[in-house]
Short mmCIF file of C-alpha atoms in Angstrom, two decimals:
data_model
loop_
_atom_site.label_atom_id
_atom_site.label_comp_id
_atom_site.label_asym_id
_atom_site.label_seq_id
_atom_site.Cartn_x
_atom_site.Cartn_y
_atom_site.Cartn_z
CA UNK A 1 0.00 0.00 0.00
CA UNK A 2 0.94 3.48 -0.69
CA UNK A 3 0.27 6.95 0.07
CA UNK A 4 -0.62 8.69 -3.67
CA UNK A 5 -1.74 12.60 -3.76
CA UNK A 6 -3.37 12.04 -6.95
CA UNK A 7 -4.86 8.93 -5.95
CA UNK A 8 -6.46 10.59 -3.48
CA UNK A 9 -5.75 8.42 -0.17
CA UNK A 10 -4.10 5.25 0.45
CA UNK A 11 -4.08 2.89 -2.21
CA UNK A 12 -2.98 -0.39 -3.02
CA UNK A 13 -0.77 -0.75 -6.35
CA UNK A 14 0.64 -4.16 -7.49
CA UNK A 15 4.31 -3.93 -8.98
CA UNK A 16 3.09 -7.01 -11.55
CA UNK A 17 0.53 -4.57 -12.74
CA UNK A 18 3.50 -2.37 -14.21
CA UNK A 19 4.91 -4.90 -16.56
CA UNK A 20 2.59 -5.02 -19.93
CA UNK A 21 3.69 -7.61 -22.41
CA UNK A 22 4.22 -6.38 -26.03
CA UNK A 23 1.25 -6.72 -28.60
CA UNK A 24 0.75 -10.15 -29.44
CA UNK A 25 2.89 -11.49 -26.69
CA UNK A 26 1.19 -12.93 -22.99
CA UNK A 27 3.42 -13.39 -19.71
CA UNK A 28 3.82 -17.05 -18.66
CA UNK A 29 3.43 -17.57 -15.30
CA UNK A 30 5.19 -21.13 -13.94
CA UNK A 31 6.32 -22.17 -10.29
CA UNK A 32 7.06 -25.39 -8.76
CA UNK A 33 5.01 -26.44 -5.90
CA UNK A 34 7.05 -26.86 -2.65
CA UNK A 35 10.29 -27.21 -4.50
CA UNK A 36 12.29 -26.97 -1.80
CA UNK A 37 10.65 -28.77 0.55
CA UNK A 38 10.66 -31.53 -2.18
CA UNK A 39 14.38 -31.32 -2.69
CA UNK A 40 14.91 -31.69 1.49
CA UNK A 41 13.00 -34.82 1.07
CA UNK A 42 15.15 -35.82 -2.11
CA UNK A 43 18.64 -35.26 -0.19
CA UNK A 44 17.72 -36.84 3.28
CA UNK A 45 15.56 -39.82 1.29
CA UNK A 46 13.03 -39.74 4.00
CA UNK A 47 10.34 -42.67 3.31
CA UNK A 48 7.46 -40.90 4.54
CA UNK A 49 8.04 -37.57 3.13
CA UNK A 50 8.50 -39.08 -0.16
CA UNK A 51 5.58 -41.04 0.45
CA UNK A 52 3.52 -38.32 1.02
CA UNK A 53 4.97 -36.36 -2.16
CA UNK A 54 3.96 -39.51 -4.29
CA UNK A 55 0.45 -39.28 -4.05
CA UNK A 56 -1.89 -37.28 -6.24
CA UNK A 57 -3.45 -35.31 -2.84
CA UNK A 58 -0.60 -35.62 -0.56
CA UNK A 59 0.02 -32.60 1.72
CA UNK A 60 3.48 -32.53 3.11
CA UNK A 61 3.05 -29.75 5.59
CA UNK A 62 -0.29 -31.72 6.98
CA UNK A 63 1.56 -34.93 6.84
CA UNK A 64 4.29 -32.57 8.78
CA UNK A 65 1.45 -30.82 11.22
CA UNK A 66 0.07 -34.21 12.19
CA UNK A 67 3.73 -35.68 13.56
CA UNK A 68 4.52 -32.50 15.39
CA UNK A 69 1.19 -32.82 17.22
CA UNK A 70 1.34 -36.50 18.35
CA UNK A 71 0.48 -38.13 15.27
CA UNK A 72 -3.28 -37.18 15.08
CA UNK A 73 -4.81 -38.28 11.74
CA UNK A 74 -4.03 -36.23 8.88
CA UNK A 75 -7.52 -35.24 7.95
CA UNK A 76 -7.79 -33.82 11.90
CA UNK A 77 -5.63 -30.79 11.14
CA UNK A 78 -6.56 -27.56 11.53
CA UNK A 79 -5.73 -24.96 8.93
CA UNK A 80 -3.30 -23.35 11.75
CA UNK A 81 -1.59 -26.50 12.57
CA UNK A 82 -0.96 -26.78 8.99
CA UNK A 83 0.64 -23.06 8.54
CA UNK A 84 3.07 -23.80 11.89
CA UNK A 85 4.44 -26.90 10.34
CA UNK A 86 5.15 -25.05 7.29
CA UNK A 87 6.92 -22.63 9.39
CA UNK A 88 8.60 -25.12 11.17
CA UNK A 89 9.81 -26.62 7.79
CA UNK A 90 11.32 -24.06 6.37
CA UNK A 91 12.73 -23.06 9.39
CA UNK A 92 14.84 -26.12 9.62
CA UNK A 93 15.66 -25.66 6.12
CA UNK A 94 16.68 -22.13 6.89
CA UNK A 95 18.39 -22.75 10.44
CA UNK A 96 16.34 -20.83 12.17
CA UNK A 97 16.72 -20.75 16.05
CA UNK A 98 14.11 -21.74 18.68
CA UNK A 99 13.92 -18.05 19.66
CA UNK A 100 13.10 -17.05 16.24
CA UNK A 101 10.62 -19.88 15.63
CA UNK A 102 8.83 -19.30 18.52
CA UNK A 103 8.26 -15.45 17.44
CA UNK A 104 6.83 -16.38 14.38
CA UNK A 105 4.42 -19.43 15.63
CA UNK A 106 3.43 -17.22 18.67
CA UNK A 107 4.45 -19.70 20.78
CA UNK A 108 7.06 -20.61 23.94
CA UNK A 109 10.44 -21.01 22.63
CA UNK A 110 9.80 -24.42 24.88
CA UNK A 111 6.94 -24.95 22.41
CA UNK A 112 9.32 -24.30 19.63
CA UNK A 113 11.96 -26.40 20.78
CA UNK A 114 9.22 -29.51 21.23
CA UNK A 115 7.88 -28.76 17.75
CA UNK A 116 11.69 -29.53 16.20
CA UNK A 117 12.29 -31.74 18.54
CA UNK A 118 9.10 -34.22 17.33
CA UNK A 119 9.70 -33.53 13.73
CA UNK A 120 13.34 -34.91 13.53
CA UNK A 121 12.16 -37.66 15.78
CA UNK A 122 9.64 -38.58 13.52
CA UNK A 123 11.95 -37.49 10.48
CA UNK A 124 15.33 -39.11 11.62
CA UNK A 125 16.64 -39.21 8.11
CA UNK A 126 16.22 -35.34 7.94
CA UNK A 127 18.31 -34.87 10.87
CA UNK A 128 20.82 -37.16 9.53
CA UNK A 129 21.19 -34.75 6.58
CA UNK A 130 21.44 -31.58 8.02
CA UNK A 131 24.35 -33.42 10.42
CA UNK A 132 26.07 -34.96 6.66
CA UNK A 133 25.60 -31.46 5.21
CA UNK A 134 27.64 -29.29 8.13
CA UNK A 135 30.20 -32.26 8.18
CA UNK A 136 30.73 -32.09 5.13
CA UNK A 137 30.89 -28.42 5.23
CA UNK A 138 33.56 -28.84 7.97
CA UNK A 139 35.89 -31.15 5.86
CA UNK A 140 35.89 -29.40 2.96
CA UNK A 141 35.30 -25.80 3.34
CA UNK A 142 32.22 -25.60 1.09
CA UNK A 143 28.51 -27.57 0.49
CA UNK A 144 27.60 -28.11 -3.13
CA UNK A 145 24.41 -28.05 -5.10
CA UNK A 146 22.63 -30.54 -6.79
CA UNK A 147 24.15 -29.33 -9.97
CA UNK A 148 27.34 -28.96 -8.73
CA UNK A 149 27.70 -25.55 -7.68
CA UNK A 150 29.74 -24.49 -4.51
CA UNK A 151 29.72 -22.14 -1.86
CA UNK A 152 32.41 -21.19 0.41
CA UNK A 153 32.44 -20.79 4.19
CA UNK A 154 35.64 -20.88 6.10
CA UNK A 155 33.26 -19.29 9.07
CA UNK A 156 32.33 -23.36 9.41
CA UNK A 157 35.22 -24.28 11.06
CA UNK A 158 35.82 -20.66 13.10
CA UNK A 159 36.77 -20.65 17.20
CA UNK A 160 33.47 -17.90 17.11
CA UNK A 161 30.45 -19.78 18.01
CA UNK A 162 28.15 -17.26 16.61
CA UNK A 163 29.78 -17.34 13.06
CA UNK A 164 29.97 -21.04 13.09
CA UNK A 165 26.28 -21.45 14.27
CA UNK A 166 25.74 -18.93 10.84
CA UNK A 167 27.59 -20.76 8.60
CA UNK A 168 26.56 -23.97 9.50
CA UNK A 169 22.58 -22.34 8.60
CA UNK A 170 24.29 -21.37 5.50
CA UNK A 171 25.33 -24.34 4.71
CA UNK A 172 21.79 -25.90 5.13
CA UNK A 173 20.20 -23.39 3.31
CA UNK A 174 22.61 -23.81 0.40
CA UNK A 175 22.30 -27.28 -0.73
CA UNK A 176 18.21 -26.61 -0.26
CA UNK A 177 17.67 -23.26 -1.36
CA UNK A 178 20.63 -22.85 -4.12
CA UNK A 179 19.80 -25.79 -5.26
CA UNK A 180 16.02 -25.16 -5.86
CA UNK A 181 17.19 -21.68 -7.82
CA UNK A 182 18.97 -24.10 -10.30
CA UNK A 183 16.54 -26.40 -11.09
CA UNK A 184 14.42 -23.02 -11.48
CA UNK A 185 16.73 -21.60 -14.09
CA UNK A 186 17.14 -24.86 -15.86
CA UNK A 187 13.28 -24.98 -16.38
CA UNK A 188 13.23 -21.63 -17.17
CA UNK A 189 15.98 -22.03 -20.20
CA UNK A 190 13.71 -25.36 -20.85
CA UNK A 191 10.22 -23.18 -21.35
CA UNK A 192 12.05 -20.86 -23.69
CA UNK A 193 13.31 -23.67 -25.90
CA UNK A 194 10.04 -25.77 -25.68
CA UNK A 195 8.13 -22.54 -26.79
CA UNK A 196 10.30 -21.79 -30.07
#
């Protein structure tokens, strides 16, 4: 929203709204659904994440909701319960810190911690990937992406806990996040092809 004289008031203008294709040309619109989440679920090989990705109406942050709250059946979650286990999620797959988490479910950072807690519990091979991943990243100095592509971080192995806690997230985020804007740019390069 912003604040335009000649508008007269407050108004709400969209940024999309200010890109017109040419005459006889339309704007393609394409996204991936969950990508990262699917390519955390790729790397770690979790059974019942895949599982859940398999099936024509399977909903991985319900599937996720339902384990963080004792297992209740998957058609028993509540819309809210559904939006904190996405946060949770990506969380993990952005290092974020109890503290942090707990800000943005509106919830005890004791709350928080249980949340995690249950999920890698329930998801062990998750847990065992982001442990590979910032071993890895110790060894060697750098985590790569699923095509290949590295990024640095000599904070991994630093005496300063703070930097090594943030590269280690780094790290995390990297092989998830770097690798989803890959595959992105790949399809993107594909569509163009495909539509000439």
């Amino acid at each position: 929203t912003v604040h335009c004289p000649a508008l007269d008031g407050m108004q709400r203008v969209s940024l999309r709204a200010a890109f017109v294709p040419a005459p006889g040309f339309v704007f393609l619109s394409a996204d991936y659904s969950q990508l990262e989440a699917r390519l955390l679920a790729h790397f770690s090989e979790d059974p019942a994440l895949l599982e859940v990705l398999r099936r024509p109406d399977g909903d991985l942050f319900r599937l996720v909701a339902a384990d963080i709250h004792g297992g209740i059946p998957e058609h028993e979650v509540t819309p809210v319960q559904r939006q904190h286990a996405k946060h949770l999620f990506y969380a993990l797959l952005y290092g974020m810190g109890k503290r942090s988490l707990s800000e943005l479910l509106m919830v005890s950072a004791q709350e928080a911690e249980q949340f995690q807690l249950r999920f890698l519990e329930r998801h062990p091979a998750v847990e065992k990937l982001l442990k590979h991943v910032k071993q890895q990243c110790r060894e060697h100095g750098y985590v790569e992406t699923l095509t290949g592509r590295r990024r640095y971080l000599p904070a991994i192995n630093s005496s300063d806990t703070s930097e090594r806690a943030h590269a280690e997230r780094q790290a995390i985020n990297t092989v998830c996040q770097a690798s989803a804007a890959d595959l992105a740019k790949i399809a993107m390069n594909n569509i163009v092809f495909a539509l000439h």
